[in-house]
JSON list of C-alpha atoms in Angstrom, two decimals:
[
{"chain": "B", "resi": 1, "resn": "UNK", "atom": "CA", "xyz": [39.17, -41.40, 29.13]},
{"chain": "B", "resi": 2, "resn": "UNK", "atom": "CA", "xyz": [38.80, -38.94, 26.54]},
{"chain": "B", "resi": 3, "resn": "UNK", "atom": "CA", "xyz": [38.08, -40.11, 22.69]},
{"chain": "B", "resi": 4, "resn": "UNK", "atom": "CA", "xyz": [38.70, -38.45, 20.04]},
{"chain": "B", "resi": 5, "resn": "UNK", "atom": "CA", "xyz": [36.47, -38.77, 16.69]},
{"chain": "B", "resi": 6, "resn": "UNK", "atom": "CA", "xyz": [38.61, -39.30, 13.41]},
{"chain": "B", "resi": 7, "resn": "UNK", "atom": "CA", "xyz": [35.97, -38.59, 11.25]},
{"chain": "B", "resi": 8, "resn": "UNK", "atom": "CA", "xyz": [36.60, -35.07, 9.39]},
{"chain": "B", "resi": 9, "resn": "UNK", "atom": "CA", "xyz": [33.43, -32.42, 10.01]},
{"chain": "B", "resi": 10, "resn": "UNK", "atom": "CA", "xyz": [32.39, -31.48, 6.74]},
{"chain": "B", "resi": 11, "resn": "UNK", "atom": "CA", "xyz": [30.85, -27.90, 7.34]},
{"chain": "B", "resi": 12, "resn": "UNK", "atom": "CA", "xyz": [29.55, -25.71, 4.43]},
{"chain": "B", "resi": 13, "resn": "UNK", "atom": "CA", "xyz": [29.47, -21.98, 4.34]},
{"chain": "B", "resi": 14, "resn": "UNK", "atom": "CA", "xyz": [25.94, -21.78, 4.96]},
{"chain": "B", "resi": 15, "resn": "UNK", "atom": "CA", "xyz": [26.69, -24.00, 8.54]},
{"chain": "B", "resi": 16, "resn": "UNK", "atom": "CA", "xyz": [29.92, -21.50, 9.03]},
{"chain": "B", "resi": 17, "resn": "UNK", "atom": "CA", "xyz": [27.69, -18.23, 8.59]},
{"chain": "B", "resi": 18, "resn": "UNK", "atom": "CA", "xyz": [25.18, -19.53, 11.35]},
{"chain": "B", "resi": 19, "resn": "UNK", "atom": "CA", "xyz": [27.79, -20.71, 14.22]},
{"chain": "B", "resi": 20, "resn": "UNK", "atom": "CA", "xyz": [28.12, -17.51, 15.11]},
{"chain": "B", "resi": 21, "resn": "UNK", "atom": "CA", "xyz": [24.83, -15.46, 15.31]},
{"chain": "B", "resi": 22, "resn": "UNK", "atom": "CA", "xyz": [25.35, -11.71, 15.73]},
{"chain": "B", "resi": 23, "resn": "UNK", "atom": "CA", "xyz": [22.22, -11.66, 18.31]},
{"chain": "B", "resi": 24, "resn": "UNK", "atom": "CA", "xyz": [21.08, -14.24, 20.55]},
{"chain": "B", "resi": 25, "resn": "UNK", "atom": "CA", "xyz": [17.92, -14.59, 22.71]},
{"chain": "B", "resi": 26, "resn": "UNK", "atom": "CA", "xyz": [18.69, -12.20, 25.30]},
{"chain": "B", "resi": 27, "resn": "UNK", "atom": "CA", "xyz": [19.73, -9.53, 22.70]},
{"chain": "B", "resi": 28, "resn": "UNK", "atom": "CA", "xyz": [16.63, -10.22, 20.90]},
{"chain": "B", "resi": 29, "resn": "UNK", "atom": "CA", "xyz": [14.91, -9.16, 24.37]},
{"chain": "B", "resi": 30, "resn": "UNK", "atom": "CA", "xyz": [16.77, -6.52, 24.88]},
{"chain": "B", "resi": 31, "resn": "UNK", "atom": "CA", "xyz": [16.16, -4.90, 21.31]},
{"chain": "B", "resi": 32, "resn": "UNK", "atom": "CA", "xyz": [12.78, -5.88, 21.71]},
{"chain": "B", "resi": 33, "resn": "UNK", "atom": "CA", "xyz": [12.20, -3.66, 25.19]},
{"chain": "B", "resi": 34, "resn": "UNK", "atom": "CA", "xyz": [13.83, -1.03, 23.50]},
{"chain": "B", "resi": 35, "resn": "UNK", "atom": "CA", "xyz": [11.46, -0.92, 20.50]},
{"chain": "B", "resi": 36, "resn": "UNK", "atom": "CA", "xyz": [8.74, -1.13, 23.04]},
{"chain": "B", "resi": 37, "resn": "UNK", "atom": "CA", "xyz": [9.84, 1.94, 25.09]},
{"chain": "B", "resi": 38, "resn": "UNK", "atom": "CA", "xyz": [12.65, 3.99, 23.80]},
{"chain": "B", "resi": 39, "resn": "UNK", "atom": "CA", "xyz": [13.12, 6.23, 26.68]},
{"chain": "B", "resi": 40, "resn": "UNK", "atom": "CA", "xyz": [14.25, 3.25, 29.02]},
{"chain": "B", "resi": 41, "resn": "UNK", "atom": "CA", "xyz": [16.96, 3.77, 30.70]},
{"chain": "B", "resi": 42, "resn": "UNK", "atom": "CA", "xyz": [19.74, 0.76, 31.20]},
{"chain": "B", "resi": 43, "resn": "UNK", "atom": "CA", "xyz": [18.78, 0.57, 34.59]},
{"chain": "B", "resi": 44, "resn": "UNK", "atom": "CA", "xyz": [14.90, 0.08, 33.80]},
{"chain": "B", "resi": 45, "resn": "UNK", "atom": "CA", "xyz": [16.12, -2.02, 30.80]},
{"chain": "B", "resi": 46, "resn": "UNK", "atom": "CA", "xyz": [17.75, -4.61, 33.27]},
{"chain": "B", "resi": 47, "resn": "UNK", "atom": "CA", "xyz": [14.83, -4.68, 35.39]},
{"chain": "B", "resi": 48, "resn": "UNK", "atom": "CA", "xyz": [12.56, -5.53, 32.63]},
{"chain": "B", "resi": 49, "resn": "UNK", "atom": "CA", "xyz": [14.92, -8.58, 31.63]},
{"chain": "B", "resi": 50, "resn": "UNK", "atom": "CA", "xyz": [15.48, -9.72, 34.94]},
{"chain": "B", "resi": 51, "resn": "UNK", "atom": "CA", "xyz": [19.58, -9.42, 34.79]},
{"chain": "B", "resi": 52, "resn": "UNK", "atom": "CA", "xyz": [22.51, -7.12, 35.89]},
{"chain": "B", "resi": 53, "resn": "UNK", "atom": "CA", "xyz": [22.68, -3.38, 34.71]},
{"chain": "B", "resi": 54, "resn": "UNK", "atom": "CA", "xyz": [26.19, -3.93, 33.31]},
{"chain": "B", "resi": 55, "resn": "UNK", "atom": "CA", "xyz": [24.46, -7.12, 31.36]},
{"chain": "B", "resi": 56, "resn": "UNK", "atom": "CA", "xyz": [22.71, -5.20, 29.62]},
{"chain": "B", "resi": 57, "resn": "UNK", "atom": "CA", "xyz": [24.85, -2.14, 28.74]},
{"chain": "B", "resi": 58, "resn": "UNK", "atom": "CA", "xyz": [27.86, -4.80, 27.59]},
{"chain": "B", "resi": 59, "resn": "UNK", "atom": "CA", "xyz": [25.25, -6.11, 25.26]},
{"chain": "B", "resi": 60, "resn": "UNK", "atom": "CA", "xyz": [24.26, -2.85, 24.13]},
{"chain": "B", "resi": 61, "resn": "UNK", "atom": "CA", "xyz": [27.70, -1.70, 23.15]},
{"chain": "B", "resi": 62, "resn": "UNK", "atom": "CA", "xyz": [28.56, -4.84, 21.61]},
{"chain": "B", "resi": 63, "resn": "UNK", "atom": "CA", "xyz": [25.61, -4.79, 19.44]},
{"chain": "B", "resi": 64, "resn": "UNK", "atom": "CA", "xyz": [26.60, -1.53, 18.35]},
{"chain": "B", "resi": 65, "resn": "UNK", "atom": "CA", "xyz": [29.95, -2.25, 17.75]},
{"chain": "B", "resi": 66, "resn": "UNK", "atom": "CA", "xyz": [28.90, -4.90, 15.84]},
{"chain": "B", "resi": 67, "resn": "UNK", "atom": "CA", "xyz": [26.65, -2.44, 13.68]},
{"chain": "B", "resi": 68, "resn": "UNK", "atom": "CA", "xyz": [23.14, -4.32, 15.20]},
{"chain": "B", "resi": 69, "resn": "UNK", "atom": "CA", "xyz": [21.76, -1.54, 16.60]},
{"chain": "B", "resi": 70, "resn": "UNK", "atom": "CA", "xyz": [22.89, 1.44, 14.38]},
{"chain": "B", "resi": 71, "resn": "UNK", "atom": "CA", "xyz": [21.42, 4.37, 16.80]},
{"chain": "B", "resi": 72, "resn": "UNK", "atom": "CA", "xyz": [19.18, 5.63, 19.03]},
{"chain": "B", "resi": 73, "resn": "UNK", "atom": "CA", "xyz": [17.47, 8.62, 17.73]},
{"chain": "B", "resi": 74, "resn": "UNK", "atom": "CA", "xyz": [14.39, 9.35, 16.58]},
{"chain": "B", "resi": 75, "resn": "UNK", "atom": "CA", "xyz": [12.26, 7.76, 13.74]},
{"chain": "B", "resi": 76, "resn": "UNK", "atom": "CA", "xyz": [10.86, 10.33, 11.84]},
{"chain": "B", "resi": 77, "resn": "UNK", "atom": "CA", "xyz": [7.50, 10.78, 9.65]},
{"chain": "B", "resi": 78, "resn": "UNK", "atom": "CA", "xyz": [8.09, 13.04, 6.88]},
{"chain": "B", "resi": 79, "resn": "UNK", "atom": "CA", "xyz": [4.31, 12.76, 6.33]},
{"chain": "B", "resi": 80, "resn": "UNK", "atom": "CA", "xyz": [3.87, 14.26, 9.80]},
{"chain": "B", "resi": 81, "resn": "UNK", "atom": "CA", "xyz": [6.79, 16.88, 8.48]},
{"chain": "B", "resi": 82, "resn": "UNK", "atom": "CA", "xyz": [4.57, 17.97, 5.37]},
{"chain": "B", "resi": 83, "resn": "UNK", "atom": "CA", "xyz": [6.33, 15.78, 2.70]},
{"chain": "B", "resi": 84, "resn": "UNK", "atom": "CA", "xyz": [2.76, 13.55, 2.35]},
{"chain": "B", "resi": 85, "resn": "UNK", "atom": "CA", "xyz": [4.28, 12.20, -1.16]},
{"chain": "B", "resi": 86, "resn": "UNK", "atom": "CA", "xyz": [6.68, 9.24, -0.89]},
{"chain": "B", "resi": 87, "resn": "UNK", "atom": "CA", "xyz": [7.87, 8.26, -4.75]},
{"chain": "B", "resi": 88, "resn": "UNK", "atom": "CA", "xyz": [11.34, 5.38, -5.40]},
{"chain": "B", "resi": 89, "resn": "UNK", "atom": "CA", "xyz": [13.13, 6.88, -9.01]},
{"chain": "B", "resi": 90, "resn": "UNK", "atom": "CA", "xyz": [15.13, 4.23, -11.04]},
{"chain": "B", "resi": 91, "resn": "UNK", "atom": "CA", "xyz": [17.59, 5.95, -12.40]},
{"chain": "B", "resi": 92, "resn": "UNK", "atom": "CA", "xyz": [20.10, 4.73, -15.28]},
{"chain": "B", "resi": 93, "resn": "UNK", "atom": "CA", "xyz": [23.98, 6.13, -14.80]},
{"chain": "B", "resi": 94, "resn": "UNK", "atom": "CA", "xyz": [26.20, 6.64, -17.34]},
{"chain": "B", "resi": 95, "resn": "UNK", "atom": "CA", "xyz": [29.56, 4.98, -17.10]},
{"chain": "B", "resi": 96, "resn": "UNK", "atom": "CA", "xyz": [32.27, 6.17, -14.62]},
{"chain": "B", "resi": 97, "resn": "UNK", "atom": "CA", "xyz": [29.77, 9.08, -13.08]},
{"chain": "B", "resi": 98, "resn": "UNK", "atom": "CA", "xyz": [28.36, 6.89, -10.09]},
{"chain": "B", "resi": 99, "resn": "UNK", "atom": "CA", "xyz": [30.01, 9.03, -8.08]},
{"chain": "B", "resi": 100, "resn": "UNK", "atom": "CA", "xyz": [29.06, 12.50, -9.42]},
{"chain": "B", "resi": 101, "resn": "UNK", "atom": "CA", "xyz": [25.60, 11.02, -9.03]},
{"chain": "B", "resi": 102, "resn": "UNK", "atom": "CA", "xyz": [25.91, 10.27, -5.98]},
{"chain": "B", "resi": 103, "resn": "UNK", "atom": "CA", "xyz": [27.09, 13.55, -4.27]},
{"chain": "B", "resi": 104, "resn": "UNK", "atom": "CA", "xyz": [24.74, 15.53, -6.28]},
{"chain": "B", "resi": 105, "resn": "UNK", "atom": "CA", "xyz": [21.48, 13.04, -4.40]},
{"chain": "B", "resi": 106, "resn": "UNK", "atom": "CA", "xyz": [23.05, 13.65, -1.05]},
{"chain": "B", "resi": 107, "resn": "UNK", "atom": "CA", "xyz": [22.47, 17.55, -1.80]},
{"chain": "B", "resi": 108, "resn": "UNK", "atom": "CA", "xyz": [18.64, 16.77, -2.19]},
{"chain": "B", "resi": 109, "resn": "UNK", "atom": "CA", "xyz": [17.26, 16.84, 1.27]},
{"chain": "B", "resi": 110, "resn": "UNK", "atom": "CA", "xyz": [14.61, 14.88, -0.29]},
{"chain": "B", "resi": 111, "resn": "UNK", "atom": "CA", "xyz": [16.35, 12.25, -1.29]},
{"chain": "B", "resi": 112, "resn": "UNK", "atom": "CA", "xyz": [15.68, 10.16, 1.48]},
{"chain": "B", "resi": 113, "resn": "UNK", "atom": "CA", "xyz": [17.73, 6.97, 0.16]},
{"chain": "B", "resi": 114, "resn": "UNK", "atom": "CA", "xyz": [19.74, 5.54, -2.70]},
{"chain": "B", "resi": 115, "resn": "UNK", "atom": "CA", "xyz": [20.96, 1.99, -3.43]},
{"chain": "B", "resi": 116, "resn": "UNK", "atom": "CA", "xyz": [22.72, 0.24, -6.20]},
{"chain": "B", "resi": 117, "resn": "UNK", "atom": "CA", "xyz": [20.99, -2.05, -7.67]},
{"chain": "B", "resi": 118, "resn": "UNK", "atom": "CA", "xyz": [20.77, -5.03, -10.15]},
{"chain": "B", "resi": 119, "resn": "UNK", "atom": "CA", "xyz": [18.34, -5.39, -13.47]},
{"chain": "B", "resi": 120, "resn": "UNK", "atom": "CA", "xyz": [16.93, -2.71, -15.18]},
{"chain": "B", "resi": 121, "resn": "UNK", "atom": "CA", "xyz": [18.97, 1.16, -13.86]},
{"chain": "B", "resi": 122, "resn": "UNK", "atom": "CA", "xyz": [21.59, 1.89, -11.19]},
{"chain": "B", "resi": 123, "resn": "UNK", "atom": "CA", "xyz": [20.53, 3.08, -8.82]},
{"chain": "B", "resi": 124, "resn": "UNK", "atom": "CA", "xyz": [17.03, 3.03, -6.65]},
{"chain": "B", "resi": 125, "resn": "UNK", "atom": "CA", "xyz": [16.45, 6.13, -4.63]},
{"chain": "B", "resi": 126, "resn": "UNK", "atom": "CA", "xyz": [13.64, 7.15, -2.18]},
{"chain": "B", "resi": 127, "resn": "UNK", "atom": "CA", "xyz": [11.88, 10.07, -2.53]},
{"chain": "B", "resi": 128, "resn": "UNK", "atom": "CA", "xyz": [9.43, 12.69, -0.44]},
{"chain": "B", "resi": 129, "resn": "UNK", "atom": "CA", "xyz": [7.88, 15.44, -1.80]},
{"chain": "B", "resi": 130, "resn": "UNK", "atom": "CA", "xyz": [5.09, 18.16, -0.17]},
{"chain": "B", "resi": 131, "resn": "UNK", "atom": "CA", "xyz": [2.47, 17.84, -3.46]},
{"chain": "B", "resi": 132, "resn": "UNK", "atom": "CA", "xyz": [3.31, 15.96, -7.14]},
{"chain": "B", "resi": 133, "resn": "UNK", "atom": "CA", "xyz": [4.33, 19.39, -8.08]},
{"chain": "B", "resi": 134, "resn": "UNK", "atom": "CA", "xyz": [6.74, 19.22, -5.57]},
{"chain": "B", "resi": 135, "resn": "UNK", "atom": "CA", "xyz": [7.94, 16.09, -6.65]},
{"chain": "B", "resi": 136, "resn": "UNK", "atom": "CA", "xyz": [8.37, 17.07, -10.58]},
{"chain": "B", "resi": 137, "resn": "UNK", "atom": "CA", "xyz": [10.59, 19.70, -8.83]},
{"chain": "B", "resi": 138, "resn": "UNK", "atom": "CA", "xyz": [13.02, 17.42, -6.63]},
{"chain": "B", "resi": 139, "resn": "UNK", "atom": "CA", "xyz": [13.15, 15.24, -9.83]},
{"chain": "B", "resi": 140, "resn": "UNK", "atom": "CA", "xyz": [14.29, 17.92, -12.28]},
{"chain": "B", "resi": 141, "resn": "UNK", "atom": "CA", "xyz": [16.91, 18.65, -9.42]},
{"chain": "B", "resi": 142, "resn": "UNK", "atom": "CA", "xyz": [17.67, 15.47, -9.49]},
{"chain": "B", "resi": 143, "resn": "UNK", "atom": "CA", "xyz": [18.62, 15.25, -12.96]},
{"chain": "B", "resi": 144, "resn": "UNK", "atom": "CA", "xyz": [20.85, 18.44, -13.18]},
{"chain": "B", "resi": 145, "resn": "UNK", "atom": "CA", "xyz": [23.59, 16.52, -12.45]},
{"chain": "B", "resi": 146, "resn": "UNK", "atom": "CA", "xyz": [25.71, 15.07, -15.91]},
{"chain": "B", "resi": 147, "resn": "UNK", "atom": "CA", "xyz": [25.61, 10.97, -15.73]},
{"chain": "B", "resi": 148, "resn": "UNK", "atom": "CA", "xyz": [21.95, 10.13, -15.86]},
{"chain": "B", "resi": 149, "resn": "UNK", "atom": "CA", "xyz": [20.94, 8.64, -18.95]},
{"chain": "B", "resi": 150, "resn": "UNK", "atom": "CA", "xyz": [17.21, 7.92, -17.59]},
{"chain": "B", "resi": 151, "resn": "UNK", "atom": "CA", "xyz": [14.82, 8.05, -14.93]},
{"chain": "B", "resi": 152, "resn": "UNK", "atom": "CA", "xyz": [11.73, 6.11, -13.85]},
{"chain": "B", "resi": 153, "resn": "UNK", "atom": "CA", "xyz": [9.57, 7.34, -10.97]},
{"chain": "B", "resi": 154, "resn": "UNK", "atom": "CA", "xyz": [6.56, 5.83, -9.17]},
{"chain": "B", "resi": 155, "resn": "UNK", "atom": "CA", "xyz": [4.22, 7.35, -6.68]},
{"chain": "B", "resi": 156, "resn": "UNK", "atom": "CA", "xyz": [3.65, 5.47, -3.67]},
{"chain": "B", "resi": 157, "resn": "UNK", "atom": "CA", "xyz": [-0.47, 5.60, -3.18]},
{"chain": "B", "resi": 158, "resn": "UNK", "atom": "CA", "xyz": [-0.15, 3.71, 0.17]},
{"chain": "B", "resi": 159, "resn": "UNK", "atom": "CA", "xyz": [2.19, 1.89, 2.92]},
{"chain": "B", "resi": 160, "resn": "UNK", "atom": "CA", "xyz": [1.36, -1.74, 3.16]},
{"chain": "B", "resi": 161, "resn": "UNK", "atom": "CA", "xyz": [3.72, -2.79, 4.85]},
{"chain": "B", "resi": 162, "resn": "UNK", "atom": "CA", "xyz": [5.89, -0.01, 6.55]},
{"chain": "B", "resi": 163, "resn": "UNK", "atom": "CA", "xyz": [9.68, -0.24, 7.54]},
{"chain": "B", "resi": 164, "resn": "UNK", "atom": "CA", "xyz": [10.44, -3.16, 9.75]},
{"chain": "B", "resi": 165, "resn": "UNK", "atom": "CA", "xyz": [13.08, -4.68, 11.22]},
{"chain": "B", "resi": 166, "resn": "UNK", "atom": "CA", "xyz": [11.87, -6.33, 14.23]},
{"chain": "B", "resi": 167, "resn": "UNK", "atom": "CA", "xyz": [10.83, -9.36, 12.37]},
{"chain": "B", "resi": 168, "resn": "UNK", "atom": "CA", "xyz": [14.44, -9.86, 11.50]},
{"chain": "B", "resi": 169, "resn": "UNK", "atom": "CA", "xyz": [15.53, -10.06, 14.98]},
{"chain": "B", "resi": 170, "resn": "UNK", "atom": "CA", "xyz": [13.07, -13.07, 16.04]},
{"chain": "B", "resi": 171, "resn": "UNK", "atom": "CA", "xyz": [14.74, -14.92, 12.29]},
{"chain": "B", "resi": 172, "resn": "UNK", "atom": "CA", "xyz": [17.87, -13.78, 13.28]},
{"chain": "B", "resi": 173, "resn": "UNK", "atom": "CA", "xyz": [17.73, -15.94, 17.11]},
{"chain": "B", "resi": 174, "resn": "UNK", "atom": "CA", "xyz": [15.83, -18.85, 15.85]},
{"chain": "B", "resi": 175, "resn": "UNK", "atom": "CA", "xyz": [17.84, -19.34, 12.66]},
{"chain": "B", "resi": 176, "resn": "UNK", "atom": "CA", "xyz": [16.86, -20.27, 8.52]},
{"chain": "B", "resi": 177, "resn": "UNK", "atom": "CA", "xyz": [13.09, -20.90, 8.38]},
{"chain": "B", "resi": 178, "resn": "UNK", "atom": "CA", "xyz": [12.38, -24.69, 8.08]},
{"chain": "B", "resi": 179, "resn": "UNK", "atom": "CA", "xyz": [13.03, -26.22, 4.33]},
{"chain": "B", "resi": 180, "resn": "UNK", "atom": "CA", "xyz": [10.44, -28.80, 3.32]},
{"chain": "B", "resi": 181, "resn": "UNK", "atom": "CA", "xyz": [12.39, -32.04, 2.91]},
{"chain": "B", "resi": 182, "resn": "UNK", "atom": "CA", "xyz": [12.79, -33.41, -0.09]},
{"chain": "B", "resi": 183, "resn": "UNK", "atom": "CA", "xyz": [10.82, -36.70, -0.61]}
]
């Protein structure tokens, strides 16, 4: 005999966002082994996990589908290319010329990165330069472009904690970190 409970579920959005988790262990695994050695084939992939070659290439396309794993190629050092100085400009945008902006950064090789941002400027972009003279050059390029009102630049003098995602991955499986309860 089957029962069915009248009482209504009440599920937030916080409870909705994490019944369905993009990655689960297996993924986790599988991005894991391909971190570890990035030359793996699917074949040696499934060996390493223990399960079916067309396991693990169904997972891999549906994590990139899903935009989880965003490519395969290779991670580059521009400090190993020459371009030893790593600097983030804040810069402040006039109104309406985001865009202008914009397109005029992604003409500066050197412009590794730029991201909107909230508080004090616009816009947040990473930087890489060959020497500080380098750098005062790739900034006044940066600023031929009409629209930017000011700019703020830091030098980087060393990478404490470098570019990681991995970390995410184990969060992502095992869910929100454990609140302290409220006594």
């Amino acid at each position: 005999m089957l029962v069915r409970s009248t009482r209504k579920q009440v599920v937030s959005p916080y409870t909705l966002a994490m019944m369905t988790r993009p990655i689960d262990q297996l993924d986790s695994r599988l991005i894991h082994n391909i971190a570890a050695s990035p030359r793996a084939g699917v074949l040696e992939l499934a060996r390493q996990l223990g399960v079916a070659r067309g396991t693990v290439q169904a997972r891999l396309d549906r994590l990139q589908r899903s935009g989880v794993v965003t490519g395969f190629g290779p991670d580059l050092s521009p400090e190993a290319m020459g371009y030893e100085v790593l600097a983030f400009s804040t810069l402040e945008i006039a109104q309406g010329r985001l865009r202008d902006v914009v397109a005029h950064l992604a003409e500066i090789p050197e412009v590794l990165e730029a991201h909107g941002i909230s508080g004090q400027g616009d816009l947040h972009c990473r930087v890489v330069a060959r020497t500080n003279s380098h750098l005062q050059e790739v900034i006044n390029r940066m600023l031929e472009v009409e629209g930017i009102d000011r700019s703020t630049t830091v030098i980087a003098l060393s990478d404490q904690i470098h570019f990681r995602t991995l970390p995410l991955v184990a969060a992502a499986v095992s869910g929100p970190a454990a609140q302290p309860s409220d006594r």
